[in-house]
Coordinates of C-alpha atoms in Angstrom, one line a residue:
M576 CA -44.9 -54.2 -98.4
M577 CA -42.9 -53.3 -95.3
H578 CA -40.0 -52.2 -97.5
K579 CA -42.3 -49.7 -99.3
I580 CA -43.6 -48.3 -96.1
V581 CA -40.0 -47.8 -94.8
T582 CA -39.0 -46.1 -98.1
S583 CA -41.9 -43.7 -97.9
L584 CA -41.2 -42.7 -94.3
I585 CA -37.6 -42.1 -95.2
F586 CA -38.6 -40.0 -98.1
L587 CA -40.9 -37.9 -96.0
C588 CA -38.3 -37.3 -93.3
L589 CA -35.8 -36.2 -95.9
T590 CA -38.2 -33.8 -97.7
F591 CA -40.4 -32.5 -94.9
G592 CA -39.9 -28.8 -94.3
L593 CA -37.3 -28.3 -97.1
S594 CA -37.3 -24.6 -98.2
A595 CA -35.0 -21.9 -99.4
Q596 CA -31.9 -21.1 -97.4
E597 CA -33.0 -20.2 -93.9
K598 CA -31.7 -17.1 -92.2
R599 CA -30.1 -17.2 -88.8
L600 CA -32.0 -15.5 -86.0
S601 CA -29.7 -14.6 -83.2
K602 CA -30.9 -13.9 -79.6
E603 CA -29.9 -10.3 -80.0
E604 CA -31.8 -9.9 -83.3
A605 CA -34.9 -11.6 -81.8
V606 CA -34.8 -9.1 -78.9
R607 CA -34.5 -6.2 -81.3
L608 CA -37.4 -7.3 -83.4
A609 CA -39.6 -7.9 -80.3
L610 CA -38.8 -4.4 -78.9
E611 CA -39.7 -2.8 -82.3
H612 CA -42.7 -4.8 -83.4
N613 CA -44.3 -6.8 -80.6
F614 CA -48.0 -5.7 -80.1
G615 CA -47.9 -5.7 -76.3
I616 CA -44.7 -3.6 -76.2
K617 CA -46.1 -1.1 -78.8
M618 CA -49.3 -0.6 -76.7
A619 CA -47.2 -0.2 -73.5
K620 CA -45.1 2.5 -75.3
N621 CA -48.3 4.3 -76.4
L622 CA -49.6 4.3 -72.8
T623 CA -46.3 5.9 -71.8
K624 CA -46.8 8.6 -74.4
I625 CA -50.2 9.3 -72.9
A626 CA -48.7 9.6 -69.4
D627 CA -46.0 11.9 -70.8
N628 CA -48.7 14.1 -72.3
N629 CA -50.6 14.2 -69.0
Q630 CA -47.5 15.3 -67.0
G631 CA -46.9 18.3 -69.4
I632 CA -47.5 21.9 -68.6
L633 CA -50.6 22.0 -70.8
N634 CA -52.3 19.6 -68.3
S635 CA -50.9 21.2 -65.1
G636 CA -53.5 23.8 -64.4
Y637 CA -50.9 26.6 -64.2
L638 CA -51.8 28.2 -67.5
P639 CA -54.7 30.7 -67.8
S640 CA -57.9 30.1 -69.7
L641 CA -58.8 32.4 -72.5
T642 CA -62.3 32.3 -74.2
G643 CA -63.6 34.3 -77.1
T644 CA -67.3 35.1 -77.7
A645 CA -69.0 36.7 -80.7
G646 CA -72.5 37.3 -81.8
A647 CA -74.6 39.1 -84.4
N648 CA -78.4 39.9 -84.6
Y649 CA -80.4 41.2 -87.5
N650 CA -84.0 42.8 -87.4
D651 CA -86.3 43.8 -90.2
L652 CA -89.2 46.0 -89.0
N653 CA -92.5 46.7 -90.9
S654 CA -95.0 48.9 -89.0
S655 CA -98.1 51.0 -89.7
T656 CA -99.5 53.7 -87.3
E657 CA -102.9 55.4 -87.7
Y658 CA -104.0 58.7 -86.2
P659 CA -107.8 59.0 -86.7
G660 CA -109.4 62.4 -85.9
Q661 CA -106.0 64.0 -85.2
F662 CA -105.0 67.3 -86.8
D663 CA -101.6 68.8 -87.3
T664 CA -100.7 72.3 -86.3
S665 CA -101.9 73.8 -89.6
G666 CA -105.4 72.3 -89.1
G667 CA -105.0 69.5 -91.6
A668 CA -105.6 65.9 -90.9
R669 CA -102.5 63.9 -89.9
E670 CA -101.4 61.1 -92.2
D671 CA -100.9 57.6 -91.1
L672 CA -97.2 56.6 -90.5
E673 CA -95.9 53.7 -92.5
I674 CA -92.4 52.2 -92.0
D675 CA -91.3 49.4 -94.4
H676 CA -88.2 47.3 -94.0
A677 CA -86.5 49.2 -91.2
E678 CA -83.3 47.1 -90.8
S679 CA -81.2 47.1 -87.7
Q680 CA -78.1 45.1 -86.8
T681 CA -76.1 44.5 -83.6
Y682 CA -72.6 42.9 -83.4
N683 CA -70.5 42.0 -80.4
A684 CA -67.2 40.3 -79.7
G685 CA -65.2 39.7 -76.5
L686 CA -62.3 38.0 -74.8
N687 CA -62.5 36.6 -71.3
L688 CA -59.4 35.7 -69.3
N689 CA -59.3 33.6 -66.1
Y690 CA -56.3 32.7 -64.1
T691 CA -56.0 31.0 -60.7
L692 CA -53.2 32.6 -58.6
F693 CA -53.6 30.3 -55.6
D694 CA -55.7 27.2 -55.1
G695 CA -54.4 25.9 -51.8
L696 CA -51.4 24.2 -53.5
G697 CA -53.7 21.6 -55.0
R698 CA -52.5 22.0 -58.6
L699 CA -48.9 21.9 -57.4
Y700 CA -49.3 18.5 -55.8
N701 CA -51.5 17.3 -58.6
Y702 CA -48.7 18.3 -61.0
K703 CA -46.2 16.3 -59.0
R704 CA -48.6 13.4 -58.8
L705 CA -48.8 13.3 -62.6
K706 CA -45.0 13.2 -62.7
E707 CA -45.1 10.2 -60.4
Q708 CA -47.8 8.6 -62.6
Y709 CA -45.6 9.0 -65.6
Q710 CA -42.7 7.2 -63.9
L711 CA -45.1 4.5 -62.8
T712 CA -46.3 4.0 -66.4
E713 CA -42.7 3.8 -67.5
L714 CA -42.2 1.0 -64.9
Q715 CA -45.4 -0.7 -66.1
A716 CA -44.1 -0.6 -69.7
R717 CA -40.7 -2.0 -68.5
E718 CA -42.6 -4.8 -66.8
T719 CA -44.4 -5.5 -70.1
V720 CA -41.1 -5.6 -71.9
E721 CA -39.6 -8.0 -69.3
N722 CA -42.6 -10.3 -69.5
T723 CA -42.5 -10.3 -73.3
L724 CA -38.8 -11.1 -73.4
L725 CA -39.3 -14.0 -71.0
Q726 CA -42.1 -15.2 -73.3
L727 CA -39.8 -14.7 -76.3
F728 CA -36.9 -16.7 -74.8
S729 CA -39.2 -19.4 -73.6
I730 CA -40.3 -20.0 -77.3
Y731 CA -36.9 -19.2 -78.7
F732 CA -35.2 -21.9 -76.5
E733 CA -38.0 -24.3 -77.3
V734 CA -37.2 -23.8 -81.0
A735 CA -33.5 -24.4 -80.2
R736 CA -34.3 -27.6 -78.1
L737 CA -36.5 -29.0 -80.9
T738 CA -33.7 -28.2 -83.5
E739 CA -31.2 -30.1 -81.5
N740 CA -33.6 -33.0 -80.9
E741 CA -34.2 -33.0 -84.7
N742 CA -30.5 -33.5 -85.3
V743 CA -30.4 -36.2 -82.7
L744 CA -33.3 -38.0 -84.3
K745 CA -31.8 -37.7 -87.7
Q746 CA -28.6 -39.4 -86.4
A747 CA -30.8 -42.2 -84.8
L748 CA -32.6 -42.7 -88.2
E749 CA -29.3 -42.9 -90.0
I750 CA -28.1 -45.6 -87.6
S751 CA -31.3 -47.5 -88.0
L752 CA -31.0 -47.3 -91.8
D753 CA -27.5 -48.6 -91.6
R754 CA -28.8 -51.5 -89.5
I755 CA -31.2 -52.5 -92.2
T756 CA -28.4 -52.6 -94.8
R757 CA -26.2 -54.7 -92.5
A758 CA -29.0 -57.0 -91.6
E759 CA -29.9 -57.5 -95.3
Y760 CA -26.2 -58.3 -96.2
A761 CA -26.0 -60.7 -93.2
F762 CA -29.2 -62.4 -94.2
E763 CA -27.9 -62.9 -97.8
Y764 CA -24.8 -64.6 -96.4
G765 CA -26.8 -66.7 -94.0
Q766 CA -25.4 -65.0 -90.8
N767 CA -28.8 -64.1 -89.4
T768 CA -32.5 -64.6 -89.8
K769 CA -35.3 -62.5 -91.4
L770 CA -36.2 -61.4 -87.9
D771 CA -33.2 -59.1 -87.6
I772 CA -34.3 -57.3 -90.8
L773 CA -37.8 -56.9 -89.5
N774 CA -36.6 -55.5 -86.2
A775 CA -34.4 -53.0 -88.0
Q776 CA -37.4 -52.0 -90.2
V777 CA -39.6 -51.5 -87.1
D778 CA -36.9 -49.3 -85.5
V779 CA -36.6 -47.2 -88.8
T780 CA -40.4 -46.8 -88.8
N781 CA -40.4 -45.6 -85.2
D782 CA -37.4 -43.2 -85.7
S783 CA -39.1 -41.8 -88.8
I784 CA -42.3 -41.1 -87.0
N785 CA -40.5 -39.5 -84.1
L786 CA -38.6 -37.3 -86.5
L787 CA -41.7 -36.3 -88.4
N788 CA -43.4 -35.3 -85.1
T789 CA -40.5 -33.3 -84.0
K790 CA -40.3 -31.5 -87.3
Q791 CA -44.0 -30.6 -87.0
Q792 CA -43.5 -29.4 -83.4
L793 CA -40.6 -27.3 -84.6
A794 CA -42.6 -25.7 -87.4
N795 CA -45.5 -24.9 -85.0
T796 CA -43.1 -23.4 -82.4
K797 CA -41.4 -21.2 -85.1
R798 CA -44.9 -19.8 -85.9
D799 CA -45.4 -19.1 -82.2
L800 CA -42.1 -17.1 -82.2
N801 CA -43.2 -15.2 -85.4
V802 CA -46.3 -14.1 -83.5
V803 CA -44.2 -12.7 -80.6
L804 CA -41.9 -10.9 -83.1
N805 CA -44.9 -9.7 -85.2
Q806 CA -43.6 -11.0 -88.5
S807 CA -44.9 -13.2 -91.3
L808 CA -46.0 -16.6 -90.0
S809 CA -44.2 -18.2 -93.0
E810 CA -40.9 -16.7 -92.0
D811 CA -38.3 -19.5 -91.5
F812 CA -35.0 -19.3 -89.6
Q813 CA -32.4 -21.1 -87.6
V814 CA -31.8 -20.1 -84.0
D815 CA -28.7 -20.1 -81.9
T816 CA -28.3 -23.2 -79.8
I817 CA -25.3 -22.0 -77.8
V818 CA -26.1 -21.1 -74.2
K819 CA -23.9 -19.2 -71.9
F820 CA -24.5 -18.9 -68.1
I821 CA -23.7 -15.9 -66.0
P822 CA -20.8 -16.4 -63.5
R823 CA -22.0 -17.0 -60.0
L824 CA -20.1 -14.1 -58.6
Q825 CA -21.8 -11.6 -60.9
L826 CA -25.2 -13.3 -60.2
D827 CA -24.6 -12.7 -56.4
E828 CA -23.9 -9.0 -57.0
L829 CA -27.1 -8.6 -59.0
I830 CA -29.1 -10.4 -56.3
A831 CA -27.7 -8.1 -53.6
Q832 CA -29.0 -5.1 -55.6
A833 CA -32.4 -6.6 -56.3
R834 CA -34.4 -4.3 -54.0
E835 CA -33.1 -1.2 -55.8
N836 CA -34.0 -2.6 -59.2
N837 CA -36.9 -5.0 -59.0
V838 CA -39.8 -3.5 -61.1
S839 CA -42.5 -4.6 -58.6
I840 CA -40.8 -2.9 -55.7
L841 CA -40.2 0.2 -57.7
Q842 CA -43.9 0.3 -58.7
A843 CA -45.0 0.0 -55.1
E844 CA -42.7 3.0 -54.2
R845 CA -44.3 5.1 -57.0
N846 CA -47.8 4.2 -55.8
L847 CA -46.8 5.2 -52.3
N848 CA -45.7 8.6 -53.6
I849 CA -48.9 9.0 -55.5
N850 CA -51.0 8.3 -52.5
E851 CA -48.9 10.8 -50.5
Y852 CA -49.7 13.5 -53.1
D853 CA -53.4 12.5 -53.0
I854 CA -53.4 13.4 -49.2
K855 CA -51.9 16.8 -50.0
V856 CA -54.3 17.5 -52.9
N857 CA -57.3 16.7 -50.6
R858 CA -55.9 18.9 -47.8
S859 CA -55.7 21.8 -50.2
G860 CA -59.5 21.9 -50.1
Y861 CA -59.3 23.6 -46.7
L862 CA -57.5 26.7 -48.1
P863 CA -59.0 29.6 -50.1
Q864 CA -58.7 30.2 -53.9
I865 CA -57.5 33.4 -55.4
G866 CA -58.2 34.2 -59.0
L867 CA -57.8 37.0 -61.6
T868 CA -60.3 37.8 -64.3
G869 CA -60.0 40.1 -67.3
S870 CA -62.4 40.9 -70.2
Y871 CA -62.3 42.9 -73.4
G872 CA -65.4 43.6 -75.4
W873 CA -66.6 45.4 -78.6
N874 CA -70.2 46.2 -79.5
L875 CA -71.8 47.8 -82.6
N876 CA -75.4 48.8 -82.9
Q877 CA -76.8 49.9 -86.2
S878 CA -80.4 51.1 -85.8
A879 CA -83.0 51.8 -88.5
P880 CA -84.9 55.2 -88.9
N881 CA -87.9 55.5 -86.6
S882 CA -90.6 58.0 -85.7
F883 CA -92.3 58.8 -82.4
L884 CA -94.5 61.5 -83.8
P885 CA -96.4 61.8 -87.1
G886 CA -94.4 63.6 -89.7
Q887 CA -91.2 63.3 -87.7
V888 CA -88.7 60.6 -88.7
I889 CA -85.5 60.2 -86.9
P890 CA -82.7 58.9 -89.1
G891 CA -80.9 55.6 -88.2
S892 CA -77.7 55.7 -86.2
N893 CA -74.5 53.6 -85.6
R894 CA -73.2 53.2 -82.1
S895 CA -70.0 51.3 -81.1
S896 CA -68.3 50.7 -77.8
L897 CA -65.2 49.1 -76.4
T898 CA -65.0 47.8 -72.8
F899 CA -62.2 46.5 -70.7
G900 CA -62.5 44.9 -67.3
L901 CA -60.1 43.5 -64.7
G902 CA -61.0 41.9 -61.4
A903 CA -59.9 39.6 -58.6
S904 CA -61.8 37.0 -56.7
L905 CA -61.4 35.2 -53.4
T906 CA -63.3 32.0 -52.8
W907 CA -63.1 30.1 -49.5
N908 CA -65.2 27.1 -49.0
L909 CA -65.7 27.3 -45.2
F910 CA -67.8 24.2 -45.0
D911 CA -68.7 21.8 -47.8
G912 CA -70.7 19.3 -45.7
G913 CA -67.7 17.3 -44.7
R914 CA -66.7 16.2 -48.2
T915 CA -63.1 17.4 -47.9
T916 CA -62.7 15.9 -44.5
T917 CA -63.9 12.5 -45.7
L918 CA -61.6 12.6 -48.8
L919 CA -58.6 13.4 -46.6
K920 CA -59.4 10.6 -44.1
N921 CA -59.8 8.1 -46.9
S922 CA -56.6 9.1 -48.7
K923 CA -54.7 8.6 -45.4
I924 CA -56.1 5.1 -45.1
S925 CA -55.2 4.4 -48.7
Y926 CA -51.7 5.6 -47.9
E927 CA -51.5 3.2 -45.0
N928 CA -52.7 0.3 -47.2
Q929 CA -50.0 1.2 -49.8
E930 CA -47.4 1.0 -47.1
L931 CA -48.6 -2.4 -46.1
L932 CA -48.6 -3.5 -49.7
Q933 CA -45.1 -2.3 -50.2
E934 CA -43.9 -4.4 -47.3
Q935 CA -45.8 -7.4 -48.7
V936 CA -44.2 -6.9 -52.2
E937 CA -40.7 -6.6 -50.7
L938 CA -41.2 -9.8 -48.7
E939 CA -42.7 -11.7 -51.7
V940 CA -39.8 -10.5 -54.0
D941 CA -37.3 -11.8 -51.4
R942 CA -39.1 -15.1 -51.4
D943 CA -39.3 -15.3 -55.2
I944 CA -35.6 -14.6 -55.5
L945 CA -34.6 -17.3 -53.1
N946 CA -37.0 -19.8 -54.8
A947 CA -35.7 -18.8 -58.3
L948 CA -32.1 -19.1 -57.2
A949 CA -32.7 -22.5 -55.7
S950 CA -34.5 -23.6 -58.9
Y951 CA -31.7 -22.3 -61.0
E952 CA -29.0 -24.0 -59.1
N953 CA -31.0 -27.3 -59.1
R954 CA -31.6 -27.1 -62.9
L955 CA -27.9 -26.2 -63.5
N956 CA -26.9 -29.2 -61.5
I957 CA -29.3 -31.4 -63.4
Y958 CA -27.8 -30.1 -66.7
E959 CA -24.3 -30.9 -65.6
I960 CA -25.4 -34.4 -64.6
Q961 CA -27.1 -34.9 -67.9
E962 CA -24.0 -33.8 -69.7
Q963 CA -22.0 -36.5 -67.9
N964 CA -24.8 -38.9 -68.6
V965 CA -24.5 -38.2 -72.4
I966 CA -20.8 -39.0 -72.3
T967 CA -21.5 -42.3 -70.4
N968 CA -24.2 -43.4 -72.8
R969 CA -22.2 -42.4 -75.8
N970 CA -19.3 -44.6 -74.6
N971 CA -21.8 -47.4 -73.9
F972 CA -23.3 -47.0 -77.4
E973 CA -19.9 -47.0 -79.2
R974 CA -18.9 -50.2 -77.3
S975 CA -22.3 -51.8 -78.0
K976 CA -21.9 -50.9 -81.7
E977 CA -18.6 -52.6 -81.8
Q978 CA -20.0 -55.7 -80.1
F979 CA -23.0 -55.7 -82.4
Q980 CA -20.9 -55.6 -85.5
L981 CA -18.8 -58.5 -84.1
G982 CA -22.1 -60.4 -83.5
R983 CA -21.5 -60.6 -79.7
I984 CA -24.8 -58.9 -78.8
T985 CA -28.3 -59.0 -80.3
S986 CA -30.0 -56.2 -82.2
I987 CA -32.3 -55.7 -79.3
E988 CA -29.4 -55.0 -76.9
F989 CA -27.9 -52.7 -79.5
R990 CA -31.2 -50.9 -79.9
Q991 CA -31.5 -50.4 -76.2
A992 CA -28.1 -48.8 -76.1
Q993 CA -29.2 -46.5 -79.0
I994 CA -32.4 -45.5 -77.1
N995 CA -30.5 -44.8 -73.9
L996 CA -28.2 -42.5 -75.8
L997 CA -31.1 -40.8 -77.6
N998 CA -32.9 -40.2 -74.3
A999 CA -29.7 -38.9 -72.6
Q1000 CA -29.2 -36.4 -75.5
T1001 CA -32.8 -35.1 -75.5
N1002 CA -32.8 -34.9 -71.7
K1003 CA -29.6 -32.9 -71.8
N1004 CA -31.1 -30.5 -74.3
L1005 CA -34.2 -30.1 -72.1
A1006 CA -32.0 -29.5 -68.9
K1007 CA -29.8 -27.0 -70.7
Y1008 CA -32.7 -24.7 -71.8
D1009 CA -34.6 -25.2 -68.5
A1010 CA -31.5 -24.0 -66.6
K1011 CA -31.2 -20.9 -68.9
L1012 CA -34.9 -20.0 -68.5
A1013 CA -34.5 -20.3 -64.7
E1014 CA -31.6 -17.9 -64.9
L1015 CA -33.6 -15.4 -66.9
Q1016 CA -36.4 -15.6 -64.4
L1017 CA -33.9 -14.9 -61.7
L1018 CA -32.5 -11.9 -63.7
Q1019 CA -36.0 -10.5 -64.0
L1020 CA -36.5 -10.6 -60.3
T1021 CA -33.2 -8.8 -59.8
G1022 CA -34.3 -6.1 -62.3
Q1023 CA -31.4 -6.8 -64.6
L1024 CA -33.0 -8.8 -67.4
L1025 CA -32.6 -5.8 -69.8
N1026 CA -29.1 -5.0 -68.7
V1027 CA -27.1 -8.2 -69.1
E1028 CA -25.7 -10.0 -72.1
L1029 CA -27.8 -13.0 -72.9

């Protein structure tokens, strides 16, 4: 019964996840796909386009406004006028006056032009404010890209870690399978007991289950990566497991320039500039506004025949006219109930708050960089220790393997050496990618995540 279970587990481990030839997804290709297809990055780019439209001349207030008007009216008149007891000049009775369907029409069209020559420099500072807002939106989009890339590499490296762990577990399973074969041969020749075979079968079962769980985690993590890349969830691939670290001298240079490149500090500077323009825009409310107006109009009246006296009918007439007007206006709001004063005071207070916020952001970024650097150095040291630990445990395993084959140590002692090597290898994999992620977080704080080779 146990033999059947072991055989089934081995079959599952060998067949689980088999598919067509998997493509290789390099780090550079993953970055390219994320920049082109990630939902968050696409939305950030659209917001940047909106800010670009807002900073254009069409939204500046410097262009005049031109409006057109047109109208038409139609009248149909039916009237009857009676003259009882009235006589005309010849002594005869006057006839009643009847007017049927007397039609008249009026048409008009016009153009009106308005242009502000001077508005207290409000539109100038608002135009500059929109320029700053566009640059702020670009920085916000860049922050979205950086955060997305960090998320991307956190999942990418998890795929790489699980891939390496899978290979380690496959090797462990092969070793355990070889133990079963050796134990069965030894049992046939009377060199050991059935207990050694059972111990080997238990180890094969455990190794098979661990391998199956790792394969499932790997498949789930690949789907997580496909979501970030916005591609089919069934897309399968192999990732790059080679990790390169940036030389410390280059890292120190990037840290020294962090204040000039950190996206949070740059956003705080842009917000400070925006608040400064808000003050100037509100101050413009104290100054007058000068504007120009122009108009051009056309009118056409078509009147129906009419009569004011019996027997006298005046024929209809057409009358058209063209008008042109040009004017200038001066508007000076001498007192608006204190609204402009209140806005100006509040904008100055907001500016002061933004100055304080900028100082806070700079201090927090300096702290975060020091923390990230310390974390990176610590994880890098751990990775180097784990590398040495793998070498030590491999040497111990190889020596234990020799002693086990010579019958000088038990299967339990050999299994412990195998487990120690397995743990050392998986711990090294974890330390390697933890150190690389810490480096990427440090690069983001220095503002160079998008500018270095990963």
